[in-house]
Amino acid sequence: MSDRPPTVYAVDDEPAPLKAVARLLRTAGWNVATFSSPREFLERIDPAAPGCLVLDMSMPELTGLELQQALEARGCALPLVFLTGRSDIPMSVKAMKRGAVDFLTKPVDREDLLVAVRRAVERDTAARNERAEVAAVQEQLATLTPREREVLEHVISGKLNKQVAADLGTVEKTVKVHRARVMEKMRAASLADLVRLAQRAGVRPA
Amino acid sequence: VGQLSNALLVVYLADVAISVWRRGDRRRAVTVVGSMLLFIAAAATHAALVNHGKVRSPYIVIFFFLGLILAMGYELNRNVLGSREMARKLQTSAEELRDSEERLRLAAKAASIGIWAWDIPRNDPGASSMTRAVRKSGESEQIGFGRFLSSVHPDDREGMQESIEKAVAERTEFEREYRVQLPDGQTRWMAARGAVERDSAGAAVRMRGVSLDVTPQKEVELELLQQRSELAHLARVTMVGELSGSLAHELNQPLTAILSNAQAAQQLLAVDAPDLGEVREILGDIVAEDKRAGEVIQRLRLLLRKGEVNRQPLDVSEVVEDVLKIMRSDLVNHRVTVAVAPSPDLPAVSGDRVQLQQVLLNLVLNGCDAMRRTAPGERRLYVRTERNGDGSVHVLVADRGCGIPGEKLGGVFEPFFTTKPHGLGLGLAVCRSIIRAHGGEIWATNNVPDAAGATFHFSLPAAAARS
């Protein structure tokens, strides 16, 4: 998990609104970094940096939607807040479907912008926490032996120890031992807990 | 004494002969003086013969006298007959003259033509008289030059006087259209044309000419001009409609900056020890952005204005800049990049800024439209201004679109020619009418074989240098 403070990245090809929006966010206490072109942003962005992106929709060279795609392709999951001069519904639907947090119309009111930015940063923090958790579970998962992994897959599909033993061609007692070890390695307090962790780590029931 | 009187008589006769000769009647001079001389010579010879006793006869009975009287009688008769003949001829020609004047008057009346002659005095044109056939009654009246000028519409008076004085001074033909105000308050359009007559020394003595009532033609002409201006305005409004999204965006940018700046300043001032330096900076930015928004509105207002055509010396490169400012966000939206190559030594043209903006807006919009199917990275527009060899100004707008099918190249400027599903097909037709009204030409070419797309050109004559 990253301890870096979140930053709001603002991208707009027009200097005046860019400067003003950055100023507004700074006075609200945010760390702000500004970029005057999407390309400049793509070149300098660190995918690991937490925060969110405030993006003007219509820019020369690269539209907001294209930048969204480019970020996705780079594995950068920064939440986006779009600013747009026109209320273009099809475009906003497209952006939201791709995971934009908000779609604000210029000129944007301080409260609307701050709410959107806060929500975006929260979503980023949550996503980062989520990703950290998944990474941790996967780490635990990696410590399982192949046999323990098999037992896990069968257990989370809701089978009794007896059925698992039959499926794996072993005895119920051995399954019990494996199961206890899995519970311990995965740090699961109950079967329900184990199912949840396995699901999060993307383990498919047998 | 006899010799002296004879000599005096000869001198007198010579004088008569010369003066009659000078008056142009040579035949009579020869006849009269010749016969007198003959008579004197014959009388002197006769007297000498009688004195010497060679001839015996009384002085009075001289056959010479007889012949002479006969000859004079004949001459006199001939003159009497001649003068009667001449009087008859004179009467006929006077009738013919009246007839011809009447015909001319009728023709003039039928064609609403006034015929006038103005005797130009040496120093004082104001006191001279001008005969003018009054248009409606067909009667002539004598009016002074001053009174004639006072009947001319105040707006045209100065120009009229200038043209007349110029024609007199330069002895050129005089031609001008002007308005007159009739006593009943009606305004009529007149066209006058005249020529200056000179005396043998070359000084202007008279100006003759005709005046024609051209009110109906002028009204049609003005109506046409009005319609053309309204059509241009309509096309402009349509175009601004197409650009409205883009213009709204252009306004939104400064408004966004202003709102965010103002709210940031409010936030800054909400703390106990506000950073006044930053607040000052913010206020400066707000002022600048507000001005920018004002400029956008000003440009828009100018385009939408339904005003008279206002010709002034213009730098076409500046008009190109104006247009690209107006179109900025539309170009961004269309993903079109524009390269501009303005000529450094472009002569000014005499033009209406708004109408020329309209032409360029049209060409740039069309260029963007033509590149809809071009790959975004290839959507490049090239605008160039240059000076032609003959001093005129050439402007070209080249796109990288689909080009114009060869057989349609000539027709794109015709009204109702359109390739757009919702186009009226008036844009280019209006462009042509604007450019022609400016004395220029507009045409289109395809860029093949060097590149794809089409190029629209127009040329405008350079504004006449002010002397």
PDB file of N, CA, C and O in Angstrom, chain A residues 13-55:
ATOM      1  N   ASP A  13      -5.632  21.955 -22.620  1.00  0.00           N
ATOM      2  CA  ASP A  13      -4.737  22.608 -23.582  1.00  0.00           C
ATOM      3  C   ASP A  13      -4.815  24.123 -23.471  1.00  0.00           C
ATOM      4  O   ASP A  13      -3.996  24.829 -24.037  1.00  0.00           O
ATOM      5  N   GLU A  14      -5.824  24.622 -22.769  1.00  0.00           N
ATOM      6  CA  GLU A  14      -5.923  26.081 -22.638  1.00  0.00           C
ATOM      7  C   GLU A  14      -5.399  26.526 -21.294  1.00  0.00           C
ATOM      8  O   GLU A  14      -5.878  26.091 -20.243  1.00  0.00           O
ATOM      9  N   PRO A  15      -4.391  27.397 -21.319  1.00  0.00           N
ATOM     10  CA  PRO A  15      -3.699  27.745 -20.077  1.00  0.00           C
ATOM     11  C   PRO A  15      -4.589  28.428 -19.037  1.00  0.00           C
ATOM     12  O   PRO A  15      -4.465  28.139 -17.852  1.00  0.00           O
ATOM     13  N   ALA A  16      -5.488  29.306 -19.471  1.00  0.00           N
ATOM     14  CA  ALA A  16      -6.238  30.100 -18.484  1.00  0.00           C
ATOM     15  C   ALA A  16      -7.165  29.241 -17.622  1.00  0.00           C
ATOM     16  O   ALA A  16      -7.090  29.309 -16.388  1.00  0.00           O
ATOM     17  N   PRO A  17      -8.037  28.427 -18.226  1.00  0.00           N
ATOM     18  CA  PRO A  17      -8.880  27.589 -17.371  1.00  0.00           C
ATOM     19  C   PRO A  17      -8.061  26.579 -16.566  1.00  0.00           C
ATOM     20  O   PRO A  17      -8.416  26.279 -15.423  1.00  0.00           O
ATOM     21  N   LEU A  18      -6.962  26.113 -17.148  1.00  0.00           N
ATOM     22  CA  LEU A  18      -6.109  25.139 -16.450  1.00  0.00           C
ATOM     23  C   LEU A  18      -5.563  25.753 -15.162  1.00  0.00           C
ATOM     24  O   LEU A  18      -5.661  25.183 -14.075  1.00  0.00           O
ATOM     25  N   LYS A  19      -5.035  26.975 -15.322  1.00  0.00           N
ATOM     26  CA  LYS A  19      -4.447  27.671 -14.187  1.00  0.00           C
ATOM     27  C   LYS A  19      -5.506  27.929 -13.109  1.00  0.00           C
ATOM     28  O   LYS A  19      -5.273  27.730 -11.918  1.00  0.00           O
ATOM     29  N   ALA A  20      -6.686  28.353 -13.553  1.00  0.00           N
ATOM     30  CA  ALA A  20      -7.742  28.713 -12.607  1.00  0.00           C
ATOM     31  C   ALA A  20      -8.256  27.489 -11.853  1.00  0.00           C
ATOM     32  O   ALA A  20      -8.441  27.533 -10.634  1.00  0.00           O
ATOM     33  N   VAL A  21      -8.462  26.395 -12.578  1.00  0.00           N
ATOM     34  CA  VAL A  21      -8.975  25.179 -11.937  1.00  0.00           C
ATOM     35  C   VAL A  21      -7.937  24.644 -10.952  1.00  0.00           C
ATOM     36  O   VAL A  21      -8.265  24.230  -9.829  1.00  0.00           O
ATOM     37  N   ALA A  22      -6.658  24.710 -11.344  1.00  0.00           N
ATOM     38  CA  ALA A  22      -5.583  24.243 -10.462  1.00  0.00           C
ATOM     39  C   ALA A  22      -5.551  25.095  -9.192  1.00  0.00           C
ATOM     40  O   ALA A  22      -5.406  24.579  -8.075  1.00  0.00           O
ATOM     41  N   ARG A  23      -5.728  26.394  -9.375  1.00  0.00           N
ATOM     42  CA  ARG A  23      -5.732  27.322  -8.249  1.00  0.00           C
ATOM     43  C   ARG A  23      -6.868  26.977  -7.277  1.00  0.00           C
ATOM     44  O   ARG A  23      -6.686  26.936  -6.067  1.00  0.00           O
ATOM     45  N   LEU A  24      -8.022  26.717  -7.866  1.00  0.00           N
ATOM     46  CA  LEU A  24      -9.201  26.406  -7.065  1.00  0.00           C
ATOM     47  C   LEU A  24      -8.958  25.143  -6.232  1.00  0.00           C
ATOM     48  O   LEU A  24      -9.278  25.090  -5.045  1.00  0.00           O
ATOM     49  N   LEU A  25      -8.362  24.134  -6.874  1.00  0.00           N
ATOM     50  CA  LEU A  25      -8.117  22.872  -6.171  1.00  0.00           C
ATOM     51  C   LEU A  25      -7.061  23.051  -5.090  1.00  0.00           C
ATOM     52  O   LEU A  25      -7.166  22.485  -4.004  1.00  0.00           O
ATOM     53  N   ARG A  26      -6.053  23.877  -5.387  1.00  0.00           N
ATOM     54  CA  ARG A  26      -4.998  24.107  -4.397  1.00  0.00           C
ATOM     55  C   ARG A  26      -5.554  24.805  -3.170  1.00  0.00           C
ATOM     56  O   ARG A  26      -5.214  24.459  -2.045  1.00  0.00           O
ATOM     57  N   THR A  27      -6.419  25.812  -3.412  1.00  0.00           N
ATOM     58  CA  THR A  27      -6.972  26.528  -2.255  1.00  0.00           C
ATOM     59  C   THR A  27      -7.847  25.589  -1.425  1.00  0.00           C
ATOM     60  O   THR A  27      -8.098  25.845  -0.260  1.00  0.00           O
ATOM     61  N   ALA A  28      -8.327  24.501  -2.040  1.00  0.00           N
ATOM     62  CA  ALA A  28      -9.122  23.527  -1.291  1.00  0.00           C
ATOM     63  C   ALA A  28      -8.217  22.498  -0.615  1.00  0.00           C
ATOM     64  O   ALA A  28      -8.709  21.555   0.010  1.00  0.00           O
ATOM     65  N   GLY A  29      -6.913  22.661  -0.776  1.00  0.00           N
ATOM     66  CA  GLY A  29      -5.988  21.806  -0.042  1.00  0.00           C
ATOM     67  C   GLY A  29      -5.428  20.631  -0.814  1.00  0.00           C
ATOM     68  O   GLY A  29      -4.725  19.796  -0.252  1.00  0.00           O
ATOM     69  N   TRP A  30      -5.733  20.529  -2.074  1.00  0.00           N
ATOM     70  CA  TRP A  30      -5.223  19.400  -2.853  1.00  0.00           C
ATOM     71  C   TRP A  30      -3.825  19.695  -3.394  1.00  0.00           C
ATOM     72  O   TRP A  30      -3.474  20.832  -3.656  1.00  0.00           O
ATOM     73  N   ASN A  31      -3.091  18.610  -3.576  1.00  0.00           N
ATOM     74  CA  ASN A  31      -1.845  18.672  -4.330  1.00  0.00           C
ATOM     75  C   ASN A  31      -2.229  18.669  -5.799  1.00  0.00           C
ATOM     76  O   ASN A  31      -2.961  17.786  -6.221  1.00  0.00           O
ATOM     77  N   VAL A  32      -1.736  19.621  -6.564  1.00  0.00           N
ATOM     78  CA  VAL A  32      -2.150  19.668  -7.970  1.00  0.00           C
ATOM     79  C   VAL A  32      -0.930  19.662  -8.873  1.00  0.00           C
ATOM     80  O   VAL A  32       0.066  20.330  -8.597  1.00  0.00           O
ATOM     81  N   ALA A  33      -1.008  18.870  -9.938  1.00  0.00           N
ATOM     82  CA  ALA A  33       0.017  18.929 -10.984  1.00  0.00           C
ATOM     83  C   ALA A  33      -0.701  19.242 -12.296  1.00  0.00           C
ATOM     84  O   ALA A  33      -1.723  18.645 -12.595  1.00  0.00           O
ATOM     85  N   THR A  34      -0.168  20.216 -13.077  1.00  0.00           N
ATOM     86  CA  THR A  34      -0.869  20.605 -14.312  1.00  0.00           C
ATOM     87  C   THR A  34      -0.076  20.180 -15.544  1.00  0.00           C
ATOM     88  O   THR A  34       1.151  20.161 -15.552  1.00  0.00           O
ATOM     89  N   PHE A  35      -0.831  19.865 -16.589  1.00  0.00           N
ATOM     90  CA  PHE A  35      -0.241  19.464 -17.873  1.00  0.00           C
ATOM     91  C   PHE A  35      -1.028  20.157 -18.981  1.00  0.00           C
ATOM     92  O   PHE A  35      -2.247  20.155 -18.966  1.00  0.00           O
ATOM     93  N   SER A  36      -0.291  20.730 -19.951  1.00  0.00           N
ATOM     94  CA  SER A  36      -1.000  21.482 -20.990  1.00  0.00           C
ATOM     95  C   SER A  36      -1.322  20.619 -22.203  1.00  0.00           C
ATOM     96  O   SER A  36      -1.941  21.104 -23.148  1.00  0.00           O
ATOM     97  N   SER A  37      -0.912  19.348 -22.186  1.00  0.00           N
ATOM     98  CA  SER A  37      -1.328  18.483 -23.288  1.00  0.00           C
ATOM     99  C   SER A  37      -1.407  17.044 -22.806  1.00  0.00           C
ATOM    100  O   SER A  37      -0.678  16.647 -21.902  1.00  0.00           O
ATOM    101  N   PRO A  38      -2.292  16.254 -23.410  1.00  0.00           N
ATOM    102  CA  PRO A  38      -2.437  14.860 -23.004  1.00  0.00           C
ATOM    103  C   PRO A  38      -1.137  14.086 -23.194  1.00  0.00           C
ATOM    104  O   PRO A  38      -0.799  13.226 -22.378  1.00  0.00           O
ATOM    105  N   ARG A  39      -0.396  14.431 -24.259  1.00  0.00           N
ATOM    106  CA  ARG A  39       0.854  13.706 -24.508  1.00  0.00           C
ATOM    107  C   ARG A  39       1.854  13.942 -23.390  1.00  0.00           C
ATOM    108  O   ARG A  39       2.523  13.017 -22.928  1.00  0.00           O
ATOM    109  N   GLU A  40       1.947  15.203 -22.977  1.00  0.00           N
ATOM    110  CA  GLU A  40       2.864  15.549 -21.896  1.00  0.00           C
ATOM    111  C   GLU A  40       2.499  14.744 -20.651  1.00  0.00           C
ATOM    112  O   GLU A  40       3.371  14.210 -19.961  1.00  0.00           O
ATOM    113  N   PHE A  41       1.196  14.648 -20.405  1.00  0.00           N
ATOM    114  CA  PHE A  41       0.738  13.907 -19.235  1.00  0.00           C
ATOM    115  C   PHE A  41       1.145  12.429 -19.340  1.00  0.00           C
ATOM    116  O   PHE A  41       1.674  11.846 -18.399  1.00  0.00           O
ATOM    117  N   LEU A  42       0.878  11.839 -20.528  1.00  0.00           N
ATOM    118  CA  LEU A  42       1.187  10.421 -20.723  1.00  0.00           C
ATOM    119  C   LEU A  42       2.681  10.150 -20.547  1.00  0.00           C
ATOM    120  O   LEU A  42       3.084   9.103 -20.048  1.00  0.00           O
ATOM    121  N   GLU A  43       3.496  11.115 -20.958  1.00  0.00           N
ATOM    122  CA  GLU A  43       4.939  10.923 -20.844  1.00  0.00           C
ATOM    123  C   GLU A  43       5.403  10.974 -19.399  1.00  0.00           C
ATOM    124  O   GLU A  43       6.335  10.280 -19.010  1.00  0.00           O
ATOM    125  N   ARG A  44       4.729  11.812 -18.598  1.00  0.00           N
ATOM    126  CA  ARG A  44       5.254  12.057 -17.255  1.00  0.00           C
ATOM    127  C   ARG A  44       4.535  11.305 -16.138  1.00  0.00           C
ATOM    128  O   ARG A  44       5.000  11.303 -15.010  1.00  0.00           O
ATOM    129  N   ILE A  45       3.407  10.679 -16.466  1.00  0.00           N
ATOM    130  CA  ILE A  45       2.615  10.080 -15.394  1.00  0.00           C
ATOM    131  C   ILE A  45       3.276   8.808 -14.836  1.00  0.00           C
ATOM    132  O   ILE A  45       3.828   8.005 -15.578  1.00  0.00           O
ATOM    133  N   ASP A  46       3.215   8.694 -13.532  1.00  0.00           N
ATOM    134  CA  ASP A  46       3.698   7.487 -12.851  1.00  0.00           C
ATOM    135  C   ASP A  46       2.457   6.665 -12.496  1.00  0.00           C
ATOM    136  O   ASP A  46       1.629   7.119 -11.702  1.00  0.00           O
ATOM    137  N   PRO A  47       2.295   5.468 -13.099  1.00  0.00           N
ATOM    138  CA  PRO A  47       1.065   4.701 -12.882  1.00  0.00           C
ATOM    139  C   PRO A  47       0.827   4.374 -11.411  1.00  0.00           C
ATOM    140  O   PRO A  47      -0.302   4.133 -10.998  1.00  0.00           O
ATOM    141  N   ALA A  48       1.879   4.400 -10.624  1.00  0.00           N
ATOM    142  CA  ALA A  48       1.715   4.038  -9.220  1.00  0.00           C
ATOM    143  C   ALA A  48       1.256   5.213  -8.357  1.00  0.00           C
ATOM    144  O   ALA A  48       0.890   5.028  -7.201  1.00  0.00           O
ATOM    145  N   ALA A  49       1.301   6.412  -8.930  1.00  0.00           N
ATOM    146  CA  ALA A  49       0.980   7.589  -8.126  1.00  0.00           C
ATOM    147  C   ALA A  49      -0.519   7.636  -7.829  1.00  0.00           C
ATOM    148  O   ALA A  49      -1.331   7.486  -8.733  1.00  0.00           O
ATOM    149  N   PRO A  50      -0.901   7.874  -6.586  1.00  0.00           N
ATOM    150  CA  PRO A  50      -2.318   7.930  -6.249  1.00  0.00           C
ATOM    151  C   PRO A  50      -2.914   9.308  -6.552  1.00  0.00           C
ATOM    152  O   PRO A  50      -2.193  10.284  -6.652  1.00  0.00           O
ATOM    153  N   GLY A  51      -4.223   9.337  -6.724  1.00  0.00           N
ATOM    154  CA  GLY A  51      -4.889  10.609  -6.967  1.00  0.00           C
ATOM    155  C   GLY A  51      -5.991  10.455  -7.992  1.00  0.00           C
ATOM    156  O   GLY A  51      -6.600   9.391  -8.110  1.00  0.00           O
ATOM    157  N   CYS A  52      -6.221  11.513  -8.746  1.00  0.00           N
ATOM    158  CA  CYS A  52      -7.216  11.421  -9.811  1.00  0.00           C
ATOM    159  C   CYS A  52      -6.846  12.400 -10.917  1.00  0.00           C
ATOM    160  O   CYS A  52      -5.930  13.204 -10.770  1.00  0.00           O
ATOM    161  N   LEU A  53      -7.582  12.287 -12.001  1.00  0.00           N
ATOM    162  CA  LEU A  53      -7.275  13.086 -13.177  1.00  0.00           C
ATOM    163  C   LEU A  53      -8.471  13.981 -13.497  1.00  0.00           C
ATOM    164  O   LEU A  53      -9.595  13.499 -13.590  1.00  0.00           O
ATOM    165  N   VAL A  54      -8.212  15.301 -13.645  1.00  0.00           N
ATOM    166  CA  VAL A  54      -9.270  16.227 -14.078  1.00  0.00           C
ATOM    167  C   VAL A  54      -8.914  16.609 -15.513  1.00  0.00           C
ATOM    168  O   VAL A  54      -7.873  17.210 -15.768  1.00  0.00           O
ATOM    169  N   LEU A  55      -9.784  16.222 -16.436  1.00  0.00           N
ATOM    170  CA  LEU A  55      -9.414  16.238 -17.844  1.00  0.00           C
ATOM    171  C   LEU A  55     -10.405  17.029 -18.693  1.00  0.00           C
ATOM    172  O   LEU A  55     -11.608  16.816 -18.611  1.00  0.00           O
TER     173      LEU A  55
END
